[in-house]
PDB file of C-alpha atoms in Angstrom:
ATOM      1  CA  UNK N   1       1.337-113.552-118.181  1.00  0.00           C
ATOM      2  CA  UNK N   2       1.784-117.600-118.361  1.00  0.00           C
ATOM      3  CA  UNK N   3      -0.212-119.775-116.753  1.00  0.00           C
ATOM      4  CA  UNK N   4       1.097-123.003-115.921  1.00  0.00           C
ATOM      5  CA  UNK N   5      -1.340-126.252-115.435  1.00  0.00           C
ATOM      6  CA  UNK N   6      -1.136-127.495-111.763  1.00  0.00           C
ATOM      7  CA  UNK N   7      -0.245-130.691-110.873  1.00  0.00           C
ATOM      8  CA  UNK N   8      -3.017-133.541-109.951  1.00  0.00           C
ATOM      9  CA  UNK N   9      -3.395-133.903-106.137  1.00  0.00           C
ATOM     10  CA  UNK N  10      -2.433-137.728-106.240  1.00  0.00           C
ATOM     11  CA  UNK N  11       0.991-136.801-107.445  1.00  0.00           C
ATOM     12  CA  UNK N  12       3.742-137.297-105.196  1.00  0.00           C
ATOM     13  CA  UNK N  13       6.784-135.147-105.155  1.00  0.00           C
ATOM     14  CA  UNK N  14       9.207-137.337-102.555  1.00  0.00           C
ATOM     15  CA  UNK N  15       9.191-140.801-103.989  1.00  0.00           C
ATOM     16  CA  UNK N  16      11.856-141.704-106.223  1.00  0.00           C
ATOM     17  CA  UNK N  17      10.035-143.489-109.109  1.00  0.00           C
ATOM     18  CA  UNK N  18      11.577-145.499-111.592  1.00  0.00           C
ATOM     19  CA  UNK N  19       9.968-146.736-115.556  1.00  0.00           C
ATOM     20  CA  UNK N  20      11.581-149.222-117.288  1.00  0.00           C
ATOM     21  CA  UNK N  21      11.102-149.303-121.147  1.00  0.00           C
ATOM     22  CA  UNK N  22      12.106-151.028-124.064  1.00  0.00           C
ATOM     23  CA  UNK N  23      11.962-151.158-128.128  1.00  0.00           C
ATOM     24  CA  UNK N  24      10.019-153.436-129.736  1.00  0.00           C
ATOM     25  CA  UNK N  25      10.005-154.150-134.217  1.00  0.00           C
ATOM     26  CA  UNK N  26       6.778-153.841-136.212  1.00  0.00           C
ATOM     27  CA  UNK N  27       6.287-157.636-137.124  1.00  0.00           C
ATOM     28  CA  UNK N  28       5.358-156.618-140.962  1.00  0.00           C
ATOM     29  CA  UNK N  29       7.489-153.652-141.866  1.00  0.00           C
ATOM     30  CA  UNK N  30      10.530-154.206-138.730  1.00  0.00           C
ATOM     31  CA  UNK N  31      10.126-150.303-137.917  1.00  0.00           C
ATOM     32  CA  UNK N  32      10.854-149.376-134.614  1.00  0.00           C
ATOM     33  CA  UNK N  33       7.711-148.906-132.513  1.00  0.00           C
ATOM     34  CA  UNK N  34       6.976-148.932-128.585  1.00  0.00           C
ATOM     35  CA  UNK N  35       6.133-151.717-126.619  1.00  0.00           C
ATOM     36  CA  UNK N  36       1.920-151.215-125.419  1.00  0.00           C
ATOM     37  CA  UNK N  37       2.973-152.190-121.738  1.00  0.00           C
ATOM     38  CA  UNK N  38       6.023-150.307-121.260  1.00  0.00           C
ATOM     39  CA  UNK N  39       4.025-147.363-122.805  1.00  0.00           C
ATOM     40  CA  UNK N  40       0.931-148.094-120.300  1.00  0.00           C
ATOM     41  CA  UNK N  41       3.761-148.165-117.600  1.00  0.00           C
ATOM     42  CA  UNK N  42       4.932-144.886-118.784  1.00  0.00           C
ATOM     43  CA  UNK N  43       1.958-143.203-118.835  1.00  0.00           C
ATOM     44  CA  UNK N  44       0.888-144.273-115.008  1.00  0.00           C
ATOM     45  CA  UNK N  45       3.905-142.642-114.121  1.00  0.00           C
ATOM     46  CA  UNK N  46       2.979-139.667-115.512  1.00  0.00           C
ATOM     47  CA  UNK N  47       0.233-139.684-113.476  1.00  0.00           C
ATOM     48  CA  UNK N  48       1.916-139.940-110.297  1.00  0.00           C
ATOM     49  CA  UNK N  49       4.180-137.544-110.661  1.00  0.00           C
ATOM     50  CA  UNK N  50       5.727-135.476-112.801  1.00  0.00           C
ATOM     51  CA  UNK N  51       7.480-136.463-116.247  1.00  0.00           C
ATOM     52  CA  UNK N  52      10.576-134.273-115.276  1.00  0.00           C
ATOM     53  CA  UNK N  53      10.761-135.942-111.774  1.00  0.00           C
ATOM     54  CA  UNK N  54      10.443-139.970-113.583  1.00  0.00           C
ATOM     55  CA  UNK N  55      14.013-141.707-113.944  1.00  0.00           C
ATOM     56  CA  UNK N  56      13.125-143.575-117.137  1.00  0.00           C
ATOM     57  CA  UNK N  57      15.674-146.380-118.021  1.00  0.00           C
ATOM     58  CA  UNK N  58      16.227-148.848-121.159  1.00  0.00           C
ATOM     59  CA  UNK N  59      18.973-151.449-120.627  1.00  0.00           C
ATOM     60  CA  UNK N  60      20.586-152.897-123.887  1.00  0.00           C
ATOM     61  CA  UNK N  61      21.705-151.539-126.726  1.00  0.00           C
ATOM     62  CA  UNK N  62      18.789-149.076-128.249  1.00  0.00           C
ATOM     63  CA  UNK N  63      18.908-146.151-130.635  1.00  0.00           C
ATOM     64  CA  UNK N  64      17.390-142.622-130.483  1.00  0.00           C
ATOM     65  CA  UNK N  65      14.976-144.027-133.301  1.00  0.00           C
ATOM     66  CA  UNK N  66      13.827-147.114-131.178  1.00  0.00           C
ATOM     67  CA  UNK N  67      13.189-144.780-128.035  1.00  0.00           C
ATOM     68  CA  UNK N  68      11.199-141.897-130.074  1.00  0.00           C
ATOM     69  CA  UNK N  69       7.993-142.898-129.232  1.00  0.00           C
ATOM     70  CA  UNK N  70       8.441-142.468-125.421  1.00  0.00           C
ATOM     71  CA  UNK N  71       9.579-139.340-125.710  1.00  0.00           C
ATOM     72  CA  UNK N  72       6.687-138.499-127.844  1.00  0.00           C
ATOM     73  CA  UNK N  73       4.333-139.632-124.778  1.00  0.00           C
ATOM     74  CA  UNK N  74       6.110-137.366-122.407  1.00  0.00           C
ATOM     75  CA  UNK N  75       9.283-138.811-121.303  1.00  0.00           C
ATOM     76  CA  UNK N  76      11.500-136.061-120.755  1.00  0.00           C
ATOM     77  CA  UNK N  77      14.437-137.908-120.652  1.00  0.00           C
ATOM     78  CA  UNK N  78      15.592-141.480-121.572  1.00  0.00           C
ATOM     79  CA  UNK N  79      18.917-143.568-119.816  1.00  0.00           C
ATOM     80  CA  UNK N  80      20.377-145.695-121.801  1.00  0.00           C
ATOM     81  CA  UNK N  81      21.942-148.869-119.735  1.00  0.00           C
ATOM     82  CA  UNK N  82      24.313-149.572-122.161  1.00  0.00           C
ATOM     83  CA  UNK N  83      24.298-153.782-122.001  1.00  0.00           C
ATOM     84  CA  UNK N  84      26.119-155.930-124.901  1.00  0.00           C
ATOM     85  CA  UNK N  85      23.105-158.142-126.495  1.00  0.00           C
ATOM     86  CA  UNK N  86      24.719-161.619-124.926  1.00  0.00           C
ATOM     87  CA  UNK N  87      24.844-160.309-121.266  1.00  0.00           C
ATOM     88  CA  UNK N  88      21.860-160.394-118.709  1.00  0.00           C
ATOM     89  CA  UNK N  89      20.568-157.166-118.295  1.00  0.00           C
ATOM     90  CA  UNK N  90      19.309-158.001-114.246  1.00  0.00           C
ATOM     91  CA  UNK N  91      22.652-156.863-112.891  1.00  0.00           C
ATOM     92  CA  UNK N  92      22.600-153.711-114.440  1.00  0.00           C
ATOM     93  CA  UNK N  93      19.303-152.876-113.585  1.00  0.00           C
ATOM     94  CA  UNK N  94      19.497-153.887-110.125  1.00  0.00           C
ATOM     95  CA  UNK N  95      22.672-151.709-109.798  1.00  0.00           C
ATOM     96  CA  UNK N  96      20.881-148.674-111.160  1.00  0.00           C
ATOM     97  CA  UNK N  97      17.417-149.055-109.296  1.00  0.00           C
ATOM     98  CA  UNK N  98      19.178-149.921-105.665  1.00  0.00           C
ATOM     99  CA  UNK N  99      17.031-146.563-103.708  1.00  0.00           C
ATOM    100  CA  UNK N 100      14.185-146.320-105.689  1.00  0.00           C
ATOM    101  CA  UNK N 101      10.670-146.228-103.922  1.00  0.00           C
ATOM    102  CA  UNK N 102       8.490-147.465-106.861  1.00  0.00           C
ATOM    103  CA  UNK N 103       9.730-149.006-110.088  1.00  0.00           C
ATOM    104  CA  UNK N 104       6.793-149.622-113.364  1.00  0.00           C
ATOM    105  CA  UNK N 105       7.308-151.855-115.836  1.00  0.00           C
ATOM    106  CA  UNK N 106       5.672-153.865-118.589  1.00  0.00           C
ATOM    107  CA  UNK N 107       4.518-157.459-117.909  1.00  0.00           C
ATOM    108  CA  UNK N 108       6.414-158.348-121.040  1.00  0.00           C
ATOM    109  CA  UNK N 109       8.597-156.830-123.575  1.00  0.00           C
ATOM    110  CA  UNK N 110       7.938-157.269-127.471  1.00  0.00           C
ATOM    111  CA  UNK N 111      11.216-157.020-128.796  1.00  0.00           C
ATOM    112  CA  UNK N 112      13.715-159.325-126.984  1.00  0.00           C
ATOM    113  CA  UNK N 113      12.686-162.624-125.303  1.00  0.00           C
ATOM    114  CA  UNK N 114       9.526-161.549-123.967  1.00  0.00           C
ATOM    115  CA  UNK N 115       9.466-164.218-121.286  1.00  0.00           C
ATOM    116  CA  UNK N 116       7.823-161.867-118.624  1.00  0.00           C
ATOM    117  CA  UNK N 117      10.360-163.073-115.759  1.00  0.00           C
ATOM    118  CA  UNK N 118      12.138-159.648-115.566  1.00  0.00           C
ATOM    119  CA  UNK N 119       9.624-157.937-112.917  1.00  0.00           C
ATOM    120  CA  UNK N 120       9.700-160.846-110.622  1.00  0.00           C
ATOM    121  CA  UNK N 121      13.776-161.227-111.269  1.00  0.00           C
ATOM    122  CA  UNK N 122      13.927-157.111-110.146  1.00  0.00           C
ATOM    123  CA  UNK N 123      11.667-158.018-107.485  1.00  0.00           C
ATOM    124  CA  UNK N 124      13.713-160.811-106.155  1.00  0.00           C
ATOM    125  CA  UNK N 125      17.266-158.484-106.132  1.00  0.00           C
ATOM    126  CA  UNK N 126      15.730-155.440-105.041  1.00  0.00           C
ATOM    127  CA  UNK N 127      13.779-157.498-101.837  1.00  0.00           C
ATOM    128  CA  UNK N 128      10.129-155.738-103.251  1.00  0.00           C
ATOM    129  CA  UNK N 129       6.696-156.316-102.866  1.00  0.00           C
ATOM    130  CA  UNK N 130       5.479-156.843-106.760  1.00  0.00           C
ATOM    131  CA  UNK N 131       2.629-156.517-108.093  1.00  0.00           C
ATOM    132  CA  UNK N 132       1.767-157.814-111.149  1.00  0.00           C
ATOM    133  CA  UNK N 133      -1.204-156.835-114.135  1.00  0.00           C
ATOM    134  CA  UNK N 134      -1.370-153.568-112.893  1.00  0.00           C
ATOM    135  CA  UNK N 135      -4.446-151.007-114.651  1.00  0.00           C
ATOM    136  CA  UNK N 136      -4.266-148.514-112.415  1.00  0.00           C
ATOM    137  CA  UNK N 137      -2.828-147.113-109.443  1.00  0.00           C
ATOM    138  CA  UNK N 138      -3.109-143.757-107.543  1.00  0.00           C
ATOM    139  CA  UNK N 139      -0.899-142.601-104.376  1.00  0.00           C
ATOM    140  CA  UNK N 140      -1.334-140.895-101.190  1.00  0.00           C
ATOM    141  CA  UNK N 141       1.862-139.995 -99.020  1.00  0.00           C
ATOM    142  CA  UNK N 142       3.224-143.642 -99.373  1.00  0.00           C
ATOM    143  CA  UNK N 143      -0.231-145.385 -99.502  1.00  0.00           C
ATOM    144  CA  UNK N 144      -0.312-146.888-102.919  1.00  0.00           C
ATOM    145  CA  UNK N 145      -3.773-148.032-104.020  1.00  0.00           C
ATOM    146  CA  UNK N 146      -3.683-150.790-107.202  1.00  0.00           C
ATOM    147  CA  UNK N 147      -6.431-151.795-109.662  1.00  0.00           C
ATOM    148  CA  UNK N 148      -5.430-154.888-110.805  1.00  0.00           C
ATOM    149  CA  UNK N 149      -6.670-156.760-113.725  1.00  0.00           C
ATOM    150  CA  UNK N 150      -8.188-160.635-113.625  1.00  0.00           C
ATOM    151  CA  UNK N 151      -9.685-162.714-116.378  1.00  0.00           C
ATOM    152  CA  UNK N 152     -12.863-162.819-117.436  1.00  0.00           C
ATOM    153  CA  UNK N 153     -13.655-159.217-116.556  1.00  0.00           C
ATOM    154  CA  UNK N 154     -13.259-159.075-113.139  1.00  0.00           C
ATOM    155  CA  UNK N 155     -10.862-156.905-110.946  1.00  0.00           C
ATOM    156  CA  UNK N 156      -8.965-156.210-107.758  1.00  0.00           C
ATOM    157  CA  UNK N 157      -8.383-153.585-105.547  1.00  0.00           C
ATOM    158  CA  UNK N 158      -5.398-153.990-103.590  1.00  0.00           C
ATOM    159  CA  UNK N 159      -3.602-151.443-101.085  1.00  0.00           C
ATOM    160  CA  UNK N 160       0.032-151.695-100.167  1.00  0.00           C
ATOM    161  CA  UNK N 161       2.903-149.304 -98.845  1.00  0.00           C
ATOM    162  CA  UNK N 162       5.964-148.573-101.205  1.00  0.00           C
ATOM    163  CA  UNK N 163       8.754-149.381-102.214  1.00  0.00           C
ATOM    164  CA  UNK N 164       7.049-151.548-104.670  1.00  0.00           C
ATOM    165  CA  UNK N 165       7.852-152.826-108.333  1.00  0.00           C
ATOM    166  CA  UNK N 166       3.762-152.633-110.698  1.00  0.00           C
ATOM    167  CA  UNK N 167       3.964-154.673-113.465  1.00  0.00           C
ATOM    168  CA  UNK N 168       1.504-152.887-115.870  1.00  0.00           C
ATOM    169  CA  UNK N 169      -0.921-155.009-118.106  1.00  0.00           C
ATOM    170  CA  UNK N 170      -0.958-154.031-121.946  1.00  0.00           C
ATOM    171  CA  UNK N 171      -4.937-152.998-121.228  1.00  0.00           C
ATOM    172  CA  UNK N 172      -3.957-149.983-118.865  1.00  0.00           C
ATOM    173  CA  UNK N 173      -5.944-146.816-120.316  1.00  0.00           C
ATOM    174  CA  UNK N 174      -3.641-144.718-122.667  1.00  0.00           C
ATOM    175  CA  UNK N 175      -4.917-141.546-123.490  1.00  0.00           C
ATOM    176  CA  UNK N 176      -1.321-139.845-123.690  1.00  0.00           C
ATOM    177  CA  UNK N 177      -1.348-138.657-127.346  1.00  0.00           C
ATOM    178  CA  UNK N 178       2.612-138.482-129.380  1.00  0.00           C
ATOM    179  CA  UNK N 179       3.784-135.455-129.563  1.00  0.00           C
ATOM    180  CA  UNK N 180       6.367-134.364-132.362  1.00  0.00           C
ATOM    181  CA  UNK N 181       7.518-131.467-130.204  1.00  0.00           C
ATOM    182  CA  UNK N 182       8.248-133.274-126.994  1.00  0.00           C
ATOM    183  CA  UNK N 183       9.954-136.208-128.811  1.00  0.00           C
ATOM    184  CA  UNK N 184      12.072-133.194-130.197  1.00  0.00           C
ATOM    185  CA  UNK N 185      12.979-131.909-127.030  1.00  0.00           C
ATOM    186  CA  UNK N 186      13.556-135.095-125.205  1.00  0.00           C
ATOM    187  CA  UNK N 187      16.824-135.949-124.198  1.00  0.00           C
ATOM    188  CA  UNK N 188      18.588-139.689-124.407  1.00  0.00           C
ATOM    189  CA  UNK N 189      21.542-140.399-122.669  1.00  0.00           C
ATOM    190  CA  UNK N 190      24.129-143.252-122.587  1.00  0.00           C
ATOM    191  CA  UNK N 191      25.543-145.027-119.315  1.00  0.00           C
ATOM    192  CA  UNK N 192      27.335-148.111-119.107  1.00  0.00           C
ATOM    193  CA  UNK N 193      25.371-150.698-118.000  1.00  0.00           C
ATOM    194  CA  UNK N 194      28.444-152.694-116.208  1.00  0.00           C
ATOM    195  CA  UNK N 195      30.942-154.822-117.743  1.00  0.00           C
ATOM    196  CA  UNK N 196      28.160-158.413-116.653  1.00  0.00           C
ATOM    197  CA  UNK N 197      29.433-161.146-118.725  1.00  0.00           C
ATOM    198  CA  UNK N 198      26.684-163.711-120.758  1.00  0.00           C
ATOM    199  CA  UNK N 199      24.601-165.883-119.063  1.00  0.00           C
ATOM    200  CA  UNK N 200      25.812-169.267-118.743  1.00  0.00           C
ATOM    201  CA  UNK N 201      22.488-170.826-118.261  1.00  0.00           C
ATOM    202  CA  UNK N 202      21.119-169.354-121.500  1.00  0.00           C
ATOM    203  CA  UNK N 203      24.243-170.390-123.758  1.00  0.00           C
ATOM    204  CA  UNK N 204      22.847-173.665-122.802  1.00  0.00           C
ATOM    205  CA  UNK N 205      19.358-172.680-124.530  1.00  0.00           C
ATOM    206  CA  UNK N 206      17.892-173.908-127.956  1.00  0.00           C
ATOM    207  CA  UNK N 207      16.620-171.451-129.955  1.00  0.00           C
ATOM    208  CA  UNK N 208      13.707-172.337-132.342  1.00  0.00           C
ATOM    209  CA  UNK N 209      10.249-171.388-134.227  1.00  0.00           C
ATOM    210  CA  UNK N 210       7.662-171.844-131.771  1.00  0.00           C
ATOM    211  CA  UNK N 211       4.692-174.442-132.551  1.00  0.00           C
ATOM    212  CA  UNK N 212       1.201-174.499-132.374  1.00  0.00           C
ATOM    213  CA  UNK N 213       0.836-176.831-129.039  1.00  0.00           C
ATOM    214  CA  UNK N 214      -1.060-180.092-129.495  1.00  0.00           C
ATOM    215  CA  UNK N 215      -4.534-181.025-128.506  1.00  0.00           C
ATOM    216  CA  UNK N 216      -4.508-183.436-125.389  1.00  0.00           C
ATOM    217  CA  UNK N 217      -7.375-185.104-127.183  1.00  0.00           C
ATOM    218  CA  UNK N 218      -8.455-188.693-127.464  1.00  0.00           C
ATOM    219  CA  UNK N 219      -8.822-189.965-130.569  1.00  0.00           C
ATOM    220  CA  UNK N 220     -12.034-191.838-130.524  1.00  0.00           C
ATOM    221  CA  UNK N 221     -13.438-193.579-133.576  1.00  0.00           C
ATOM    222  CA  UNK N 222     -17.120-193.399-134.319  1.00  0.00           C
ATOM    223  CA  UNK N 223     -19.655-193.833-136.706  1.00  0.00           C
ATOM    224  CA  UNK N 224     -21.506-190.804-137.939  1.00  0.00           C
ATOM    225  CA  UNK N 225     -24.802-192.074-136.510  1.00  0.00           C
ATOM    226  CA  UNK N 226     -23.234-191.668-132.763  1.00  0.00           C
ATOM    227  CA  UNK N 227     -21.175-188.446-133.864  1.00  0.00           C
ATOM    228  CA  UNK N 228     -24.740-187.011-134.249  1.00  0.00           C
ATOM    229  CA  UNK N 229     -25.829-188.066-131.057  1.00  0.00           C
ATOM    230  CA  UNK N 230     -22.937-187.116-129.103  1.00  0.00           C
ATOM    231  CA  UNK N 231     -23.864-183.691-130.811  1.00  0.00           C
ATOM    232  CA  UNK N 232     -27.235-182.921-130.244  1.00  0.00           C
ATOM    233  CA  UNK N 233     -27.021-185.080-126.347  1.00  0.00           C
ATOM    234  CA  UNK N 234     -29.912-187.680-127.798  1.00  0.00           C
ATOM    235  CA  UNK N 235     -27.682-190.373-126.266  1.00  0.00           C
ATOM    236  CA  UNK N 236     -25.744-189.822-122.862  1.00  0.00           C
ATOM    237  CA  UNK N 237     -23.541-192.768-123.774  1.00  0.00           C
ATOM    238  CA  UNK N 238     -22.677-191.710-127.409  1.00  0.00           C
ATOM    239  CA  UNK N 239     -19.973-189.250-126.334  1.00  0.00           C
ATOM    240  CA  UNK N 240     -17.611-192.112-124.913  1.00  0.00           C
ATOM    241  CA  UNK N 241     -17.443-190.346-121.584  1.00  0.00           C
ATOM    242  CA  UNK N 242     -17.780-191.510-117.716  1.00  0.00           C
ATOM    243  CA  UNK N 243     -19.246-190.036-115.064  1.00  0.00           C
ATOM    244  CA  UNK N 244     -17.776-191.188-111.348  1.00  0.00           C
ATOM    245  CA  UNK N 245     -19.848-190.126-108.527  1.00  0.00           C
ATOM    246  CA  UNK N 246     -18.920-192.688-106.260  1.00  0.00           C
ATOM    247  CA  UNK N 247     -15.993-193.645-104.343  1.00  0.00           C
ATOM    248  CA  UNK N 248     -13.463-191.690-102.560  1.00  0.00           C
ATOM    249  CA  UNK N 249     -10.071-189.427-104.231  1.00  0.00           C
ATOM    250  CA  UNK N 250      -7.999-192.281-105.108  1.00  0.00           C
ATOM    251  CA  UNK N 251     -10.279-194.453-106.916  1.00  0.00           C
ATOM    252  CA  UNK N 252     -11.560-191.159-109.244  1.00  0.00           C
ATOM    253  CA  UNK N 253      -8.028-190.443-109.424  1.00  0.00           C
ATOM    254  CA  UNK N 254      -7.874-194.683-111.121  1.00  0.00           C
ATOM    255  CA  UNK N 255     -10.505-193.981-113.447  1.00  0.00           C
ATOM    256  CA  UNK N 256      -9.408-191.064-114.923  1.00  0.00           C
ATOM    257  CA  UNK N 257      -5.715-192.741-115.135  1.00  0.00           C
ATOM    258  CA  UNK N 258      -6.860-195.944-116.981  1.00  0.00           C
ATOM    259  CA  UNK N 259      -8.739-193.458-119.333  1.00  0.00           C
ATOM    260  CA  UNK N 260      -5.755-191.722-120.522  1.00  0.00           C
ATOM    261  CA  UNK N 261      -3.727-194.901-120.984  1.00  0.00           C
ATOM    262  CA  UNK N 262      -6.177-196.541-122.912  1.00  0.00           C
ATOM    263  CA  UNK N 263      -6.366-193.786-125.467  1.00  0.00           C
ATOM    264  CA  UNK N 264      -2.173-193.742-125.132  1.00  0.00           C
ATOM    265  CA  UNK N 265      -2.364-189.819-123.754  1.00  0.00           C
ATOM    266  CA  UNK N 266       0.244-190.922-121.125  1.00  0.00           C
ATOM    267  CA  UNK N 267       3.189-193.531-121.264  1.00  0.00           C
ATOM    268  CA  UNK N 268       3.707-194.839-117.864  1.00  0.00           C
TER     269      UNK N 268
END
């Protein structure tokens, strides 16, 4: 006799629920590897319903190698949007999730432009409430209840009705272990994305190494005598600063202007 786990009591078994992945490259050795959000993403899925019932999509041009890993984590199956590398994948993707009820993403992806404007783009064309930095989430009928994460350690609790696109924040909890056996079973499928021509905005765009961004620091010269007192506060007026208490908006606002022209931070 075979005794089959039941399913969690927050799982629902009528939504349609969508999980968008994609590959990333190991910076060092350029292996194929998973991206952490789209793998957080997949595994809150998994907790709100069931891997077979997930519609789990990748739009570009991805191998069975570069997809492994989610299959590994429980991804029973894998669609391929077949999309040529110059085109905008947002068409596609729009065709393909028009009817879904909840669609989970990663804020970012790690292998393509990771600009972290596709949720909010899907959100836009599908007409859905996002939500964005996403840790956890749990669902009741059509009640969806959202942990979201904020900075400095604090966090939200937010309640909404689906449909609804969760963007979900690289510091979700992943327990899901890889499995060699599911990643063996797992299927991956290919489906033309749609014959969407390049962007023309981005053939406009200048690729190039990305800098370290500049200080917007004055540069004030001082002796080491008032460098040491600016240090350890012995002098209130070694540090070069101003405090304005007085006055109303615009002459603060006057101040802090002629400050940053004098020390040529500004040009008009």
């Amino acid at each position: 006799m075979k005794f089959f786990p039941k399913a969690p009591d927050n799982m629902n078994h009528s939504l349609k629920i969508a999980v968008l992945v994609s590959h990333a490259r190991h910076p060092v050795s350029g292996r194929p590897l998973r991206s952490a959000s789209d793998a957080a993403a997949l595994e809150l899925a998994c907790s709100l319903a069931l891997p077979e019932r997930l519609t789990v999509l990748c739009a570009g041009s991805a191998s069975a190698d570069d997809l492994r890993d989610y299959l590994g984590l429980g991804a029973a199956s894998i669609e391929v949007l077949a999309v040529p590398a110059e085109a905008d994948v947002v068409p596609a993707l729009l065709a393909r999730l028009s009817g879904f009820d909840l669609v989970l993403c990663g804020n970012r992806s790690e292998g393509q432009t990771a600009s972290g404007l596709l949720p909010y783009l899907l959100a836009e064309g599908l007409r859905m409430p996002l939500i964005a930095d996403v840790l956890e989430a749990t669902l009741q009928g059509r009640l969806l209840t959202v942990r979201q994460f904020l900075p400095k350690g604090m966090r939200r609790r937010l309640e909404m009705s689906a449909p609804a696109i969760l963007a979900v924040h690289p510091r979700a909890p992943q327990t899901r272990q890889f499995a060699h056996a599911r990643a063996a079973v797992g299927r991956i499928t290919q489906t033309t994305g749609g014959g969407h021509s390049g962007n023309i905005a981005a053939s406009a765009w200048q690729y190039e190494p990305a800098r370290r961004p500049r200080p917007f620091k004055a540069t004030v010269a001082q002796s080491g005598h008032s460098r040491m007192l600016g240090a350890i506060g012995g002098d209130s007026g070694a540090r070069g600063g101003e405090v304005v208490k007085q006055g109303n908006a615009v002459a603060k606002a006057q101040v802090l202007l002629t400050y940053l022209r004098e020390h040529r931070l500004i040009d008009f």
